[in-house]
Amino acid sequence: MRYLSILMLMIFFAGGCAGLFSGDQEDHSVPAIKSAEAKILLNEYKYSESVAAFQKIIKEYPKSDWAANASYTIATVFVSVENPNKDYAQALTHFEEFLYQYPQHERATDAKNWRQALKVIIDAKKEKERLLKNIEQLKQLDIRQEQKRLGR
């Protein structure tokens, strides 16, 4: 709560005291505050709450840079080393959505790199599962062959 208060004061003074009360500046302060709140949740390792807060920003400000940054951040949440529920498939989906919605964004190249790396990881996982299945089948075949050899 203390961090939120400090952050809100920083936003207030950064935007100019009087500017926050004009209609034009207020439109920018609301998503800034919502984004700051979502980042605080993320920094507190509250990943699902943070994702929900970022998704709300995307819904409320779909064509804004706030939405683009929220979309990118959601994708990175799913690959975060600290996230115990990381999900590479979800991350890939979100990076692809980010690239579809915001192809000219400054983070588009990073998103493309993430997308490619995640595809490699996901393909490697599938290949590992396939190989493990083949190994298990070979073990079973070996057991049957050994049983035949022993006459059982």
XYZ file of C-alpha atoms in Angstrom:
152
model
C 0.000 0.000 0.000
C 2.904 2.312 0.799
C 4.378 1.709 -2.658
C 1.077 2.522 -4.303
C 0.837 5.824 -2.425
C 4.371 6.771 -3.394
C 3.759 5.784 -6.996
C 0.543 7.779 -7.186
C 2.350 10.843 -5.802
C 5.107 10.407 -8.392
C 2.548 10.219 -11.187
C 0.771 13.266 -9.774
C 3.925 15.391 -9.693
C 5.350 14.054 -12.956
C 2.206 15.035 -14.820
C 1.979 18.442 -13.182
C -0.401 19.137 -10.343
C -2.846 21.213 -12.321
C -2.644 18.940 -15.350
C -4.241 16.032 -13.524
C -7.414 17.977 -13.067
C -7.863 18.863 -16.715
C -9.779 16.399 -18.843
C -6.916 15.862 -21.266
C -4.333 14.891 -18.667
C -6.776 12.799 -16.631
C -7.155 10.397 -19.552
C -3.456 9.567 -19.222
C -3.281 9.397 -15.450
C -5.965 6.717 -15.055
C -4.233 4.065 -17.183
C -0.899 5.104 -15.664
C -2.231 4.430 -12.184
C -3.838 1.143 -13.272
C -0.593 0.085 -14.923
C 1.379 0.989 -11.805
C -1.014 -1.052 -9.676
C -0.638 -4.042 -12.012
C 3.160 -3.726 -11.838
C 3.036 -3.638 -8.062
C 1.054 -6.885 -8.092
C 3.659 -8.343 -10.423
C 6.507 -7.222 -8.155
C 4.688 -8.850 -5.241
C 4.637 -12.141 -7.202
C 0.847 -12.051 -7.501
C 0.938 -13.234 -11.078
C -2.705 -14.106 -11.716
C -3.902 -10.846 -10.136
C -1.340 -8.917 -12.153
C -2.410 -10.586 -15.405
C -6.051 -9.767 -14.622
C -5.143 -6.124 -13.955
C -3.192 -5.880 -17.223
C -6.051 -7.527 -19.130
C -8.393 -4.901 -17.735
C -6.122 -2.177 -19.108
C -6.187 -3.851 -22.537
C -9.968 -4.029 -22.432
C -10.442 -0.438 -21.301
C -7.739 1.187 -23.490
C -7.403 -1.222 -26.460
C -5.673 1.073 -28.953
C -3.327 2.748 -26.490
C 0.332 2.263 -25.738
C -0.831 1.252 -22.250
C -2.623 -1.730 -23.789
C 0.409 -2.643 -25.894
C 2.702 -2.590 -22.869
C 0.147 -4.537 -20.820
C -0.118 -7.160 -23.563
C 3.653 -7.560 -23.739
C 3.941 -7.766 -19.960
C 1.276 -10.468 -19.755
C 3.272 -12.572 -22.195
C 6.436 -12.156 -20.134
C 4.618 -13.136 -16.935
C 4.096 -16.616 -18.381
C 7.851 -17.084 -18.941
C 9.035 -15.436 -15.741
C 11.665 -17.499 -13.948
C 10.022 -16.623 -10.647
C 6.518 -17.648 -11.743
C 5.832 -21.126 -10.336
C 2.999 -21.529 -12.851
C 4.932 -20.550 -15.956
C 3.253 -21.680 -19.148
C 5.207 -21.489 -22.376
C 2.192 -22.225 -24.563
C 0.266 -19.350 -22.953
C 3.286 -17.073 -23.346
C 3.532 -17.980 -27.028
C -0.159 -17.244 -27.536
C 0.192 -13.858 -25.841
C 3.327 -12.908 -27.788
C 1.558 -13.807 -31.026
C -1.461 -11.727 -29.997
C 0.840 -8.833 -29.108
C 2.509 -9.030 -32.532
C -0.863 -9.220 -34.281
C -2.282 -6.222 -32.402
C 0.866 -4.074 -32.251
C 3.215 -5.083 -35.104
C 5.006 -1.709 -35.132
C 5.512 -1.459 -31.365
C 9.057 -0.835 -30.118
C 9.009 -4.251 -28.425
C 7.901 -6.140 -31.547
C 11.417 -7.413 -32.257
C 11.739 -8.682 -28.686
C 8.347 -10.362 -28.989
C 9.438 -12.045 -32.236
C 12.572 -13.321 -30.511
C 10.511 -14.637 -27.598
C 8.062 -16.240 -30.012
C 10.850 -18.061 -31.842
C 12.539 -19.204 -28.633
C 9.240 -20.446 -27.212
C 8.489 -22.383 -30.384
C 11.856 -24.120 -30.069
C 11.219 -24.908 -26.394
C 7.710 -26.215 -27.054
C 8.898 -28.326 -29.998
C 11.748 -29.718 -27.881
C 9.288 -30.623 -25.129
C 7.077 -32.442 -27.634
C 10.089 -34.275 -29.042
C 11.179 -35.261 -25.527
C 7.699 -36.655 -24.800
C 7.740 -38.579 -28.089
C 11.168 -40.027 -27.338
C 10.163 -41.020 -23.806
C 7.114 -42.776 -25.212
C 9.318 -44.620 -27.725
C 11.749 -45.620 -24.989
C 8.887 -47.004 -22.901
C 7.601 -48.982 -25.911
C 11.082 -50.353 -26.522
C 11.367 -51.379 -22.872
C 8.070 -53.247 -23.129
C 9.207 -54.931 -26.349
C 12.480 -55.911 -24.692
C 10.595 -57.392 -21.729
C 8.353 -59.414 -24.077
C 11.370 -60.633 -26.065
C 13.164 -61.653 -22.883
C 10.052 -63.487 -21.652
C 9.822 -65.354 -24.974
C 13.486 -66.240 -24.796
C 13.053 -67.639 -21.313
C 9.921 -69.507 -22.362
C 7.466 -67.727 -20.107
